[in-house]
């Protein structure tokens, strides 16, 4: 069975992609066939190969499977705004069925599959669908990326509560130092460890270089992920 995880963050710009790359690095060290999936991405650049999102390109690069870009990121938008707005503006509806179809295709190849969301937990994808709706239908275990900064404790607790209220497993969380640590840094971490109902997978320090140069996977411990919570039968929970 493919191990599957959904990566969400306490907000936008908290380092979900850095954490996702680190997770893919750590899984690759275990000899697993890995795949990163960024089903929806806004804020992309036109290249010689077409519209490309830097986060999705990073997931493609850190997957051990050789994946084509559309397999990693089927919904790519140029404008850096909420997906439901830009998709409606362009007449390209985002459906749960399409997201699930991409997931099924990767499940057929990967042993360890990472799905990265966009923005925070309740990011809307259409007038009637949020990322949270789709993740709940798919019953994906969730890994929360906490950007360690002022306000993160409240945001982390609210997100964890929302995941639990959806009936999903909060499999673990990652502390990502998005700024140089301040004098209360250790107290923030201690508080987060006390209030979050999931194990800490590791702390990614404030990085000045790219993941290729600093290898953030070394800071994570995947052994604390609950193995029983990370599998599901193919086709589980599809919604439209």
mmCIF file of C-alpha atoms in Angstrom:
data_model
loop_
_atom_site.group_PDB
_atom_site.id
_atom_site.type_symbol
_atom_site.label_atom_id
_atom_site.label_comp_id
_atom_site.label_asym_id
_atom_site.label_seq_id
_atom_site.Cartn_x
_atom_site.Cartn_y
_atom_site.Cartn_z
ATOM 1 C CA UNK A 1 0.000 0.000 0.000
ATOM 2 C CA UNK A 2 1.199 3.483 -0.833
ATOM 3 C CA UNK A 3 1.878 5.691 2.170
ATOM 4 C CA UNK A 4 0.151 9.020 1.576
ATOM 5 C CA UNK A 5 0.392 12.327 3.423
ATOM 6 C CA UNK A 6 -1.105 15.770 2.903
ATOM 7 C CA UNK A 7 1.048 18.783 3.736
ATOM 8 C CA UNK A 8 -0.732 21.870 4.989
ATOM 9 C CA UNK A 9 0.550 25.006 6.660
ATOM 10 C CA UNK A 10 -0.495 27.428 9.342
ATOM 11 C CA UNK A 11 -0.704 30.074 6.590
ATOM 12 C CA UNK A 12 0.727 30.892 3.214
ATOM 13 C CA UNK A 13 4.492 31.539 3.035
ATOM 14 C CA UNK A 14 5.376 29.275 5.972
ATOM 15 C CA UNK A 15 7.697 26.997 4.029
ATOM 16 C CA UNK A 16 5.430 24.116 3.016
ATOM 17 C CA UNK A 17 7.573 23.402 -0.031
ATOM 18 C CA UNK A 18 10.857 23.448 1.896
ATOM 19 C CA UNK A 19 9.291 21.009 4.363
ATOM 20 C CA UNK A 20 7.894 18.888 1.523
ATOM 21 C CA UNK A 21 11.319 18.680 -0.127
ATOM 22 C CA UNK A 22 12.822 17.714 3.222
ATOM 23 C CA UNK A 23 10.229 14.967 3.662
ATOM 24 C CA UNK A 24 10.913 13.634 0.161
ATOM 25 C CA UNK A 25 14.657 13.651 0.890
ATOM 26 C CA UNK A 26 14.135 11.756 4.147
ATOM 27 C CA UNK A 27 11.883 9.175 2.475
ATOM 28 C CA UNK A 28 14.349 8.710 -0.388
ATOM 29 C CA UNK A 29 17.050 7.899 2.198
ATOM 30 C CA UNK A 30 14.907 4.936 3.196
ATOM 31 C CA UNK A 31 15.074 3.632 -0.352
ATOM 32 C CA UNK A 32 11.436 4.385 -1.136
ATOM 33 C CA UNK A 33 9.964 5.264 -4.503
ATOM 34 C CA UNK A 34 8.661 8.753 -3.804
ATOM 35 C CA UNK A 35 6.405 11.215 -5.589
ATOM 36 C CA UNK A 36 5.449 14.795 -4.818
ATOM 37 C CA UNK A 37 2.032 16.060 -5.905
ATOM 38 C CA UNK A 38 1.045 19.735 -5.997
ATOM 39 C CA UNK A 39 -2.384 19.455 -7.610
ATOM 40 C CA UNK A 40 -3.123 23.197 -7.571
ATOM 41 C CA UNK A 41 -0.575 26.010 -7.811
ATOM 42 C CA UNK A 42 -1.015 29.728 -8.434
ATOM 43 C CA UNK A 43 1.789 32.190 -8.913
ATOM 44 C CA UNK A 44 3.657 30.654 -11.842
ATOM 45 C CA UNK A 45 6.018 31.798 -14.590
ATOM 46 C CA UNK A 46 5.893 31.222 -18.328
ATOM 47 C CA UNK A 47 8.900 29.197 -19.513
ATOM 48 C CA UNK A 48 9.978 27.565 -22.750
ATOM 49 C CA UNK A 49 8.151 24.444 -21.535
ATOM 50 C CA UNK A 50 4.972 26.312 -20.641
ATOM 51 C CA UNK A 51 3.581 27.703 -17.383
ATOM 52 C CA UNK A 52 5.593 26.405 -14.440
ATOM 53 C CA UNK A 53 5.307 26.859 -10.659
ATOM 54 C CA UNK A 54 8.539 26.881 -8.659
ATOM 55 C CA UNK A 55 7.071 24.858 -5.784
ATOM 56 C CA UNK A 56 5.821 22.146 -8.126
ATOM 57 C CA UNK A 57 9.176 22.076 -9.911
ATOM 58 C CA UNK A 58 10.875 21.501 -6.553
ATOM 59 C CA UNK A 59 8.581 18.562 -5.785
ATOM 60 C CA UNK A 60 9.251 17.150 -9.237
ATOM 61 C CA UNK A 61 12.996 17.469 -8.657
ATOM 62 C CA UNK A 62 12.937 15.763 -5.252
ATOM 63 C CA UNK A 63 10.713 12.860 -6.292
ATOM 64 C CA UNK A 64 12.716 9.705 -6.914
ATOM 65 C CA UNK A 65 10.282 8.769 -9.690
ATOM 66 C CA UNK A 66 10.806 10.477 -13.038
ATOM 67 C CA UNK A 67 7.541 12.392 -13.319
ATOM 68 C CA UNK A 68 6.279 14.681 -16.046
ATOM 69 C CA UNK A 69 5.335 18.164 -14.873
ATOM 70 C CA UNK A 70 1.569 17.744 -15.482
ATOM 71 C CA UNK A 71 1.644 14.652 -13.261
ATOM 72 C CA UNK A 72 2.983 16.768 -10.404
ATOM 73 C CA UNK A 73 0.899 19.882 -11.034
ATOM 74 C CA UNK A 74 -2.227 19.452 -13.167
ATOM 75 C CA UNK A 75 -3.712 22.869 -12.289
ATOM 76 C CA UNK A 76 -1.194 25.664 -12.863
ATOM 77 C CA UNK A 77 -2.163 29.343 -12.752
ATOM 78 C CA UNK A 78 -0.018 32.412 -13.358
ATOM 79 C CA UNK A 79 -1.696 34.890 -11.017
ATOM 80 C CA UNK A 80 -0.634 34.604 -7.345
ATOM 81 C CA UNK A 81 -4.110 34.612 -5.845
ATOM 82 C CA UNK A 82 -6.612 32.204 -4.347
ATOM 83 C CA UNK A 83 -7.196 29.267 -6.727
ATOM 84 C CA UNK A 84 -10.988 29.604 -6.771
ATOM 85 C CA UNK A 85 -10.710 33.184 -8.056
ATOM 86 C CA UNK A 86 -8.200 32.616 -10.837
ATOM 87 C CA UNK A 87 -9.737 29.329 -11.981
ATOM 88 C CA UNK A 88 -13.152 30.987 -12.340
ATOM 89 C CA UNK A 89 -11.591 33.940 -14.149
ATOM 90 C CA UNK A 90 -9.885 31.614 -16.641
ATOM 91 C CA UNK A 91 -12.831 29.248 -17.006
ATOM 92 C CA UNK A 92 -10.787 26.284 -15.746
ATOM 93 C CA UNK A 93 -12.816 24.711 -12.928
ATOM 94 C CA UNK A 94 -10.947 22.723 -10.282
ATOM 95 C CA UNK A 95 -12.861 19.548 -9.426
ATOM 96 C CA UNK A 96 -12.302 16.955 -6.739
ATOM 97 C CA UNK A 97 -12.550 14.261 -9.396
ATOM 98 C CA UNK A 98 -9.614 15.701 -11.325
ATOM 99 C CA UNK A 99 -7.502 16.008 -8.163
ATOM 100 C CA UNK A 100 -8.282 12.409 -7.238
ATOM 101 C CA UNK A 101 -7.500 11.144 -10.737
ATOM 102 C CA UNK A 102 -4.008 12.631 -10.478
ATOM 103 C CA UNK A 103 -3.597 11.083 -7.052
ATOM 104 C CA UNK A 104 -4.645 7.633 -8.296
ATOM 105 C CA UNK A 105 -2.093 7.795 -11.125
ATOM 106 C CA UNK A 106 0.749 8.553 -8.713
ATOM 107 C CA UNK A 107 -0.400 5.921 -6.213
ATOM 108 C CA UNK A 108 0.058 3.326 -8.933
ATOM 109 C CA UNK A 109 3.773 4.170 -9.106
ATOM 110 C CA UNK A 110 4.913 5.473 -5.718
ATOM 111 C CA UNK A 111 5.513 3.813 -2.375
ATOM 112 C CA UNK A 112 5.568 7.136 -0.530
ATOM 113 C CA UNK A 113 3.384 9.966 -1.796
ATOM 114 C CA UNK A 114 3.357 13.548 -0.587
ATOM 115 C CA UNK A 115 0.513 15.908 -1.505
ATOM 116 C CA UNK A 116 1.197 19.591 -0.936
ATOM 117 C CA UNK A 117 -1.714 21.965 -0.531
ATOM 118 C CA UNK A 118 -1.949 25.630 -1.435
ATOM 119 C CA UNK A 119 -2.161 28.297 1.252
ATOM 120 C CA UNK A 120 -3.749 27.126 4.491
ATOM 121 C CA UNK A 121 -6.143 24.347 5.456
ATOM 122 C CA UNK A 122 -9.387 25.884 4.171
ATOM 123 C CA UNK A 123 -8.079 27.280 0.873
ATOM 124 C CA UNK A 124 -11.085 27.418 -1.491
ATOM 125 C CA UNK A 125 -10.773 25.676 -4.852
ATOM 126 C CA UNK A 126 -14.263 26.528 -6.122
ATOM 127 C CA UNK A 127 -17.446 28.083 -4.708
ATOM 128 C CA UNK A 128 -18.363 24.657 -3.267
ATOM 129 C CA UNK A 129 -15.005 22.938 -2.659
ATOM 130 C CA UNK A 130 -12.067 23.609 -0.328
ATOM 131 C CA UNK A 131 -8.794 21.729 -0.079
ATOM 132 C CA UNK A 132 -10.014 20.512 3.314
ATOM 133 C CA UNK A 133 -13.103 18.952 1.685
ATOM 134 C CA UNK A 134 -11.001 16.987 -0.776
ATOM 135 C CA UNK A 135 -8.434 15.848 1.802
ATOM 136 C CA UNK A 136 -11.248 14.695 4.073
ATOM 137 C CA UNK A 137 -12.884 12.722 1.259
ATOM 138 C CA UNK A 138 -9.535 11.096 0.457
ATOM 139 C CA UNK A 139 -8.856 10.447 4.165
ATOM 140 C CA UNK A 140 -5.263 11.628 3.868
ATOM 141 C CA UNK A 141 -3.185 11.809 7.058
ATOM 142 C CA UNK A 142 -2.032 15.388 7.560
ATOM 143 C CA UNK A 143 1.400 16.826 8.331
ATOM 144 C CA UNK A 144 1.283 20.422 9.547
ATOM 145 C CA UNK A 145 4.072 22.869 8.724
ATOM 146 C CA UNK A 146 4.346 25.592 11.353
ATOM 147 C CA UNK A 147 6.231 28.698 10.302
ATOM 148 C CA UNK A 148 7.801 29.655 13.632
ATOM 149 C CA UNK A 149 7.040 33.347 14.069
ATOM 150 C CA UNK A 150 4.774 35.623 16.069
ATOM 151 C CA UNK A 151 1.210 34.321 15.914
ATOM 152 C CA UNK A 152 2.114 30.776 14.939
ATOM 153 C CA UNK A 153 0.875 29.156 18.162
ATOM 154 C CA UNK A 154 -2.703 30.305 17.638
ATOM 155 C CA UNK A 155 -2.618 29.439 13.928
ATOM 156 C CA UNK A 156 -1.177 26.002 14.642
ATOM 157 C CA UNK A 157 -3.778 25.197 17.300
ATOM 158 C CA UNK A 158 -6.652 26.321 15.063
ATOM 159 C CA UNK A 159 -5.403 24.248 12.134
ATOM 160 C CA UNK A 160 -4.831 21.168 14.281
ATOM 161 C CA UNK A 161 -8.348 21.517 15.706
ATOM 162 C CA UNK A 162 -9.849 21.803 12.215
ATOM 163 C CA UNK A 163 -7.999 18.676 11.065
ATOM 164 C CA UNK A 164 -9.235 16.721 14.072
ATOM 165 C CA UNK A 165 -12.809 17.971 13.648
ATOM 166 C CA UNK A 166 -12.691 16.649 10.069
ATOM 167 C CA UNK A 167 -11.996 13.204 11.524
ATOM 168 C CA UNK A 168 -8.510 13.043 10.043
ATOM 169 C CA UNK A 169 -5.213 11.958 11.562
ATOM 170 C CA UNK A 170 -2.750 14.727 12.333
ATOM 171 C CA UNK A 171 0.257 12.487 11.742
ATOM 172 C CA UNK A 172 2.907 14.984 12.756
ATOM 173 C CA UNK A 173 4.120 18.547 12.500
ATOM 174 C CA UNK A 174 7.283 20.303 11.374
ATOM 175 C CA UNK A 175 8.729 23.459 12.876
ATOM 176 C CA UNK A 176 10.109 25.616 10.072
ATOM 177 C CA UNK A 177 12.248 28.568 11.103
ATOM 178 C CA UNK A 178 11.110 31.120 8.526
ATOM 179 C CA UNK A 179 13.126 33.873 10.231
ATOM 180 C CA UNK A 180 16.297 33.843 12.329
ATOM 181 C CA UNK A 181 15.375 32.544 15.801
ATOM 182 C CA UNK A 182 14.528 35.251 18.352
ATOM 183 C CA UNK A 183 15.073 35.198 22.088
ATOM 184 C CA UNK A 184 11.728 33.411 22.735
ATOM 185 C CA UNK A 185 12.285 30.763 20.078
ATOM 186 C CA UNK A 186 12.705 27.820 22.439
ATOM 187 C CA UNK A 187 9.660 28.851 24.432
ATOM 188 C CA UNK A 188 7.594 28.910 21.227
ATOM 189 C CA UNK A 189 8.770 25.412 20.354
ATOM 190 C CA UNK A 190 8.090 24.116 23.853
ATOM 191 C CA UNK A 191 4.576 25.554 23.775
ATOM 192 C CA UNK A 192 3.858 24.075 20.345
ATOM 193 C CA UNK A 193 5.042 20.647 21.499
ATOM 194 C CA UNK A 194 2.739 20.897 24.497
ATOM 195 C CA UNK A 195 -0.411 22.033 22.691
ATOM 196 C CA UNK A 196 -0.244 20.168 19.362
ATOM 197 C CA UNK A 197 -1.733 16.644 19.470
ATOM 198 C CA UNK A 198 0.878 15.091 17.204
ATOM 199 C CA UNK A 199 4.603 14.296 17.267
ATOM 200 C CA UNK A 200 7.232 16.783 16.136
ATOM 201 C CA UNK A 201 9.004 15.371 13.073
ATOM 202 C CA UNK A 202 11.816 17.879 13.346
ATOM 203 C CA UNK A 203 12.862 21.500 13.147
ATOM 204 C CA UNK A 204 14.174 22.927 9.884
ATOM 205 C CA UNK A 205 16.534 25.790 10.752
ATOM 206 C CA UNK A 206 16.509 29.166 9.049
ATOM 207 C CA UNK A 207 18.140 28.451 5.704
ATOM 208 C CA UNK A 208 20.001 30.891 3.481
ATOM 209 C CA UNK A 209 20.523 28.369 0.697
ATOM 210 C CA UNK A 210 18.446 26.060 -1.491
ATOM 211 C CA UNK A 211 17.386 22.570 -0.354
ATOM 212 C CA UNK A 212 19.972 21.084 -2.719
ATOM 213 C CA UNK A 213 22.752 22.891 -0.873
ATOM 214 C CA UNK A 214 21.612 22.390 2.712
ATOM 215 C CA UNK A 215 19.803 19.011 2.694
ATOM 216 C CA UNK A 216 16.879 19.842 5.043
ATOM 217 C CA UNK A 217 15.857 16.177 5.069
ATOM 218 C CA UNK A 218 18.572 15.546 7.633
ATOM 219 C CA UNK A 219 16.547 17.421 10.250
ATOM 220 C CA UNK A 220 13.470 15.168 10.051
ATOM 221 C CA UNK A 221 12.677 11.826 11.669
ATOM 222 C CA UNK A 222 10.045 9.881 9.710
ATOM 223 C CA UNK A 223 10.049 7.007 12.191
ATOM 224 C CA UNK A 224 7.590 8.851 14.427
ATOM 225 C CA UNK A 225 4.902 8.817 11.735
ATOM 226 C CA UNK A 226 2.196 6.313 12.630
ATOM 227 C CA UNK A 227 2.415 3.650 9.895
ATOM 228 C CA UNK A 228 -1.168 2.496 10.260
ATOM 229 C CA UNK A 229 -2.512 5.979 9.552
ATOM 230 C CA UNK A 230 -0.755 6.523 6.247
ATOM 231 C CA UNK A 231 -2.398 3.956 3.997
ATOM 232 C CA UNK A 232 -5.750 3.846 2.254
ATOM 233 C CA UNK A 233 -7.220 1.773 -0.536
ATOM 234 C CA UNK A 234 -7.036 3.266 -4.009
ATOM 235 C CA UNK A 235 -10.178 5.157 -4.901
ATOM 236 C CA UNK A 236 -11.147 5.857 -1.300
ATOM 237 C CA UNK A 237 -13.376 8.797 -0.686
ATOM 238 C CA UNK A 238 -13.595 10.398 -4.128
ATOM 239 C CA UNK A 239 -15.964 13.368 -4.351
ATOM 240 C CA UNK A 240 -17.039 15.632 -7.167
#
